[in-house]
PDB file of C-alpha atoms in Angstrom:
ATOM      1  CA  MET A 188      12.165   9.608  -6.547  1.00  0.00           C
ATOM      2  CA  ASN A 189      11.140   6.162  -8.750  1.00  0.00           C
ATOM      3  CA  GLU A 190       8.715   8.656 -10.713  1.00  0.00           C
ATOM      4  CA  ILE A 191       6.381   5.755 -12.120  1.00  0.00           C
ATOM      5  CA  THR A 192       5.161   7.043 -15.828  1.00  0.00           C
ATOM      6  CA  PRO A 193       1.933   5.603 -16.166  1.00  0.00           C
ATOM      7  CA  SER A 194       1.906   2.868 -20.081  1.00  0.00           C
ATOM      8  CA  SER A 195      -0.947   0.184 -20.193  1.00  0.00           C
ATOM      9  CA  ARG A 196       0.509  -2.319 -17.928  1.00  0.00           C
ATOM     10  CA  PHE A 197      -1.878  -0.992 -14.656  1.00  0.00           C
ATOM     11  CA  PRO A 198      -4.661   0.162 -16.144  1.00  0.00           C
ATOM     12  CA  CYS A 199      -5.646   2.007 -12.325  1.00  0.00           C
ATOM     13  CA  ALA A 200      -4.451   3.422  -9.837  1.00  0.00           C
ATOM     14  CA  GLY A 201      -5.044   4.160  -6.021  1.00  0.00           C
ATOM     15  CA  ILE A 202      -3.483   4.922  -2.163  1.00  0.00           C
ATOM     16  CA  ILE A 203      -4.230   2.933   0.791  1.00  0.00           C
ATOM     17  CA  VAL A 204      -4.586   5.719   3.243  1.00  0.00           C
ATOM     18  CA  ILE A 205      -3.675   4.489   6.997  1.00  0.00           C
ATOM     19  CA  ARG A 206      -3.841   6.622  10.025  1.00  0.00           C
ATOM     20  CA  GLU A 207      -3.253   6.027  13.605  1.00  0.00           C
ATOM     21  CA  HIS A 208      -7.055   6.838  15.718  1.00  0.00           C
ATOM     22  CA  ALA A 209      -7.826   5.632  18.960  1.00  0.00           C
ATOM     23  CA  HIS A 210      -4.871   3.471  19.198  1.00  0.00           C
ATOM     24  CA  ALA A 211      -6.577   1.794  16.514  1.00  0.00           C
ATOM     25  CA  LEU A 212      -4.958   1.881  12.842  1.00  0.00           C
ATOM     26  CA  GLN A 213      -7.214   3.498  10.290  1.00  0.00           C
ATOM     27  CA  THR A 214      -7.747   2.640   6.737  1.00  0.00           C
ATOM     28  CA  ILE A 215     -10.319   4.747   3.772  1.00  0.00           C
ATOM     29  CA  MET A 216     -12.530   2.306   2.244  1.00  0.00           C
ATOM     30  CA  VAL A 217     -15.154   3.849  -0.085  1.00  0.00           C
ATOM     31  CA  GLU A 218     -18.143   1.949  -0.909  1.00  0.00           C
ATOM     32  CA  GLY A 219     -19.519   1.095  -4.476  1.00  0.00           C
ATOM     33  CA  GLU A 220     -22.222   1.456  -6.005  1.00  0.00           C
ATOM     34  CA  HIS A 221     -23.550  -2.687  -5.416  1.00  0.00           C
ATOM     35  CA  GLY A 222     -22.167  -2.666  -1.334  1.00  0.00           C
ATOM     36  CA  HIS A 223     -18.781  -3.511  -2.202  1.00  0.00           C
ATOM     37  CA  TYR A 224     -15.735  -2.036  -0.579  1.00  0.00           C
ATOM     38  CA  SER A 225     -12.392  -0.704  -1.896  1.00  0.00           C
ATOM     39  CA  PHE A 226      -9.859   1.662  -1.947  1.00  0.00           C
ATOM     40  CA  PRO A 227      -9.703   5.168  -3.743  1.00  0.00           C
ATOM     41  CA  LYS A 228      -8.253   3.579  -6.888  1.00  0.00           C
ATOM     42  CA  GLY A 229      -9.484   5.130 -10.259  1.00  0.00           C
ATOM     43  CA  LYS A 230      -8.405   4.358 -14.190  1.00  0.00           C
ATOM     44  CA  ILE A 231      -5.527   6.932 -15.040  1.00  0.00           C
ATOM     45  CA  GLU A 232      -6.191   9.185 -17.366  1.00  0.00           C
ATOM     46  CA  LYS A 233      -2.265   9.655 -19.680  1.00  0.00           C
ATOM     47  CA  LYS A 234      -3.468  12.703 -20.855  1.00  0.00           C
ATOM     48  CA  LYS A 235      -4.198  13.978 -17.116  1.00  0.00           C
ATOM     49  CA  ASP A 236      -2.363  12.143 -15.747  1.00  0.00           C
ATOM     50  CA  GLY A 237       1.717  12.698 -15.598  1.00  0.00           C
ATOM     51  CA  THR A 238       3.041   9.604 -13.413  1.00  0.00           C
ATOM     52  CA  TYR A 239       0.964   6.824 -11.652  1.00  0.00           C
ATOM     53  CA  LEU A 240       0.677   8.871  -8.084  1.00  0.00           C
ATOM     54  CA  ASP A 241      -0.787  12.022 -10.063  1.00  0.00           C
ATOM     55  CA  GLY A 242      -2.980  10.019 -11.113  1.00  0.00           C
ATOM     56  CA  ALA A 243      -3.476   7.950  -7.277  1.00  0.00           C
ATOM     57  CA  PHE A 244      -3.613  11.425  -5.640  1.00  0.00           C
ATOM     58  CA  ARG A 245      -6.450  12.461  -8.520  1.00  0.00           C
ATOM     59  CA  GLU A 246      -8.681   9.956  -7.792  1.00  0.00           C
ATOM     60  CA  LEU A 247      -7.853  10.472  -3.458  1.00  0.00           C
ATOM     61  CA  ASN A 248      -9.119  13.640  -4.260  1.00  0.00           C
ATOM     62  CA  GLU A 249     -12.765  12.895  -6.522  1.00  0.00           C
ATOM     63  CA  GLU A 250     -13.117  10.481  -4.017  1.00  0.00           C
ATOM     64  CA  THR A 251     -12.590  11.508  -0.824  1.00  0.00           C
ATOM     65  CA  GLY A 252     -12.486  15.358  -0.626  1.00  0.00           C
ATOM     66  CA  LEU A 253      -8.014  14.503   0.155  1.00  0.00           C
ATOM     67  CA  CYS A 254      -5.627  16.498  -0.897  1.00  0.00           C
ATOM     68  CA  ARG A 255      -1.717  15.817  -1.402  1.00  0.00           C
ATOM     69  CA  GLU A 256      -1.361  18.417   1.584  1.00  0.00           C
ATOM     70  CA  ASP A 257      -3.417  16.073   3.959  1.00  0.00           C
ATOM     71  CA  VAL A 258      -1.018  12.887   2.475  1.00  0.00           C
ATOM     72  CA  GLN A 259       2.783  11.511   3.154  1.00  0.00           C
ATOM     73  CA  ILE A 260       3.694   9.227   0.374  1.00  0.00           C
ATOM     74  CA  LEU A 261       5.292   6.585   2.355  1.00  0.00           C
ATOM     75  CA  THR A 262       9.679   6.380   0.786  1.00  0.00           C
ATOM     76  CA  LYS A 263      12.454   4.269   1.481  1.00  0.00           C
ATOM     77  CA  ASP A 264      15.861   5.596   0.264  1.00  0.00           C
ATOM     78  CA  ASN A 265      14.055   7.786  -1.975  1.00  0.00           C
ATOM     79  CA  GLU A 266      11.975   5.304  -3.868  1.00  0.00           C
ATOM     80  CA  TYR A 267       7.914   4.914  -3.157  1.00  0.00           C
ATOM     81  CA  HIS A 268       7.366   2.080  -1.473  1.00  0.00           C
ATOM     82  CA  PHE A 269       4.166   0.629  -3.549  1.00  0.00           C
ATOM     83  CA  ILE A 270       1.941  -2.073  -4.076  1.00  0.00           C
ATOM     84  CA  GLU A 271       0.537  -4.549  -7.452  1.00  0.00           C
ATOM     85  CA  GLU A 272      -2.595  -5.935  -7.253  1.00  0.00           C
ATOM     86  CA  LEU A 273      -3.614  -8.239  -9.873  1.00  0.00           C
ATOM     87  CA  SER A 274      -6.412  -8.980 -11.273  1.00  0.00           C
ATOM     88  CA  ALA A 275      -8.362 -12.821 -11.217  1.00  0.00           C
ATOM     89  CA  LYS A 276      -6.812 -13.734 -13.748  1.00  0.00           C
ATOM     90  CA  ASN A 277      -2.876 -12.137 -12.980  1.00  0.00           C
ATOM     91  CA  ASN A 278      -2.852  -9.344 -14.725  1.00  0.00           C
ATOM     92  CA  PRO A 279      -1.703  -6.341 -13.709  1.00  0.00           C
ATOM     93  CA  SER A 280      -4.531  -4.273 -12.316  1.00  0.00           C
ATOM     94  CA  VAL A 281      -3.995  -1.559  -9.665  1.00  0.00           C
ATOM     95  CA  LEU A 282      -1.063  -0.046  -8.932  1.00  0.00           C
ATOM     96  CA  TYR A 283      -1.217   1.187  -5.160  1.00  0.00           C
ATOM     97  CA  PHE A 284       1.035   3.508  -2.507  1.00  0.00           C
ATOM     98  CA  ILE A 285       0.547   3.748   0.617  1.00  0.00           C
ATOM     99  CA  GLY A 286      -0.165   6.911   2.879  1.00  0.00           C
ATOM    100  CA  LYS A 287      -0.230   8.651   6.595  1.00  0.00           C
ATOM    101  CA  TYR A 288      -2.285  10.864   6.924  1.00  0.00           C
ATOM    102  CA  VAL A 289      -1.630  13.691   7.990  1.00  0.00           C
ATOM    103  CA  LYS A 290      -4.160  16.124   8.496  1.00  0.00           C
ATOM    104  CA  GLU A 291      -4.496  18.099  11.663  1.00  0.00           C
ATOM    105  CA  THR A 292      -8.175  19.110  11.681  1.00  0.00           C
ATOM    106  CA  LYS A 293     -10.733  16.231  11.181  1.00  0.00           C
ATOM    107  CA  HIS A 294     -11.960  15.947   7.523  1.00  0.00           C
ATOM    108  CA  LYS A 295     -15.884  15.326   6.563  1.00  0.00           C
ATOM    109  CA  PHE A 296     -14.942  14.044   2.984  1.00  0.00           C
ATOM    110  CA  THR A 297     -16.363  14.864  -0.356  1.00  0.00           C
ATOM    111  CA  TYR A 298     -17.435  12.485  -2.474  1.00  0.00           C
ATOM    112  CA  ASP A 299     -19.632  11.924  -6.212  1.00  0.00           C
ATOM    113  CA  GLU A 300     -23.183  10.269  -4.215  1.00  0.00           C
ATOM    114  CA  GLU A 301     -24.149   8.914  -8.165  1.00  0.00           C
ATOM    115  CA  GLU A 302     -20.487   7.201  -7.802  1.00  0.00           C
ATOM    116  CA  LEU A 303     -20.086   5.810  -4.042  1.00  0.00           C
ATOM    117  CA  ASN A 304     -21.886   4.968  -1.310  1.00  0.00           C
ATOM    118  CA  SER A 305     -20.346   7.021   1.092  1.00  0.00           C
ATOM    119  CA  VAL A 306     -16.115   7.077   2.325  1.00  0.00           C
ATOM    120  CA  ASP A 307     -14.840   6.363   5.940  1.00  0.00           C
ATOM    121  CA  TRP A 308     -12.282   5.389   8.227  1.00  0.00           C
ATOM    122  CA  PHE A 309     -11.786   1.738   9.563  1.00  0.00           C
ATOM    123  CA  THR A 310     -10.142  -0.311  11.127  1.00  0.00           C
ATOM    124  CA  TYR A 311      -8.672  -3.526  10.748  1.00  0.00           C
ATOM    125  CA  ARG A 312     -11.239  -5.844  12.651  1.00  0.00           C
ATOM    126  CA  ASP A 313     -14.038  -3.364  10.189  1.00  0.00           C
ATOM    127  CA  VAL A 314     -11.831  -4.582   7.277  1.00  0.00           C
ATOM    128  CA  LEU A 315     -11.642  -8.895   8.001  1.00  0.00           C
ATOM    129  CA  LYS A 316     -15.567  -8.130   8.480  1.00  0.00           C
ATOM    130  CA  LYS A 317     -16.000  -6.818   5.549  1.00  0.00           C
ATOM    131  CA  CYS A 318     -13.930  -9.387   3.678  1.00  0.00           C
ATOM    132  CA  ASN A 319     -15.226 -12.277   5.552  1.00  0.00           C
ATOM    133  CA  ASN A 320     -18.683 -11.098   4.619  1.00  0.00           C
ATOM    134  CA  GLY A 321     -18.057 -11.275   0.842  1.00  0.00           C
ATOM    135  CA  LEU A 322     -17.670  -7.212   0.842  1.00  0.00           C
ATOM    136  CA  LEU A 323     -14.360  -6.892   0.509  1.00  0.00           C
ATOM    137  CA  LYS A 324     -12.308  -9.174  -1.958  1.00  0.00           C
ATOM    138  CA  THR A 325      -9.944 -11.668  -0.447  1.00  0.00           C
ATOM    139  CA  SER A 326      -6.900 -10.221  -3.070  1.00  0.00           C
ATOM    140  CA  ARG A 327      -7.295  -6.467  -1.296  1.00  0.00           C
ATOM    141  CA  LYS A 328      -6.995  -7.487   2.610  1.00  0.00           C
ATOM    142  CA  ASP A 329      -3.757  -8.507   1.051  1.00  0.00           C
ATOM    143  CA  VAL A 330      -2.685  -6.171  -0.051  1.00  0.00           C
ATOM    144  CA  LEU A 331      -4.232  -4.146   3.383  1.00  0.00           C
ATOM    145  CA  ASP A 332      -2.034  -6.960   4.998  1.00  0.00           C
ATOM    146  CA  LYS A 333       1.454  -5.611   3.208  1.00  0.00           C
ATOM    147  CA  ALA A 334       0.211  -1.339   3.337  1.00  0.00           C
ATOM    148  CA  VAL A 335      -0.134  -1.663   7.659  1.00  0.00           C
ATOM    149  CA  ASP A 336       2.993  -3.747   7.799  1.00  0.00           C
ATOM    150  CA  ILE A 337       5.075  -0.512   5.392  1.00  0.00           C
ATOM    151  CA  TYR A 338       3.492   1.321   7.431  1.00  0.00           C
ATOM    152  CA  ASN A 339       4.425   0.210  10.759  1.00  0.00           C
ATOM    153  CA  LEU A 340       7.949   0.430   9.384  1.00  0.00           C
ATOM    154  CA  HIS A 341       7.514   4.345   8.708  1.00  0.00           C
ATOM    155  CA  LYS A 342       6.725   4.576  12.692  1.00  0.00           C
TER     156      LYS A 342
END
C-alpha cells in the first residue's frame, strides 16, 4: 500500500464515507458550530498519527464514532485512492481518502457536541442543497463529485 506519512504538505486528513441506501448514494457530513457542513476531517497530529490514513481514521472516530472495521478504504492496484483539497489560496489543505461503509448494523453517531452540531448521512441531492444555500464550500462538493466517481468504479 502507498502509506503516505504526514508532512507539512497537508495539515489535515479525512475520509469521505459513502454507502448505498434506499437506491441512493449517501455520504457522512458533519455540521460545525457555525452551521457549515464538511466531511469528517481534522488536523494531523504528527506525534499520534504514523500516516495520513491513521490521522484520517482518528478524526473519523472522534467525529462520528466509526472505526476501521466500519469503513473499507478504496484502493486500485494496491494504492489508496485519495483526493487533495486546496485552500482558496491554492495551498494544500486536506488529503481525503474514499471509504465504503461496510457495517451491517445501523450506527448511532457519537461526537463532541462542543465541537459539532450534528453528524448524519446525506444524499447527493441534500449535499447540493447545502452548497446552494452557502452551507458547504463549492470545493467540497467538487471533492464529493470525484469521490463518487471513484466509488462507482468499485461497484
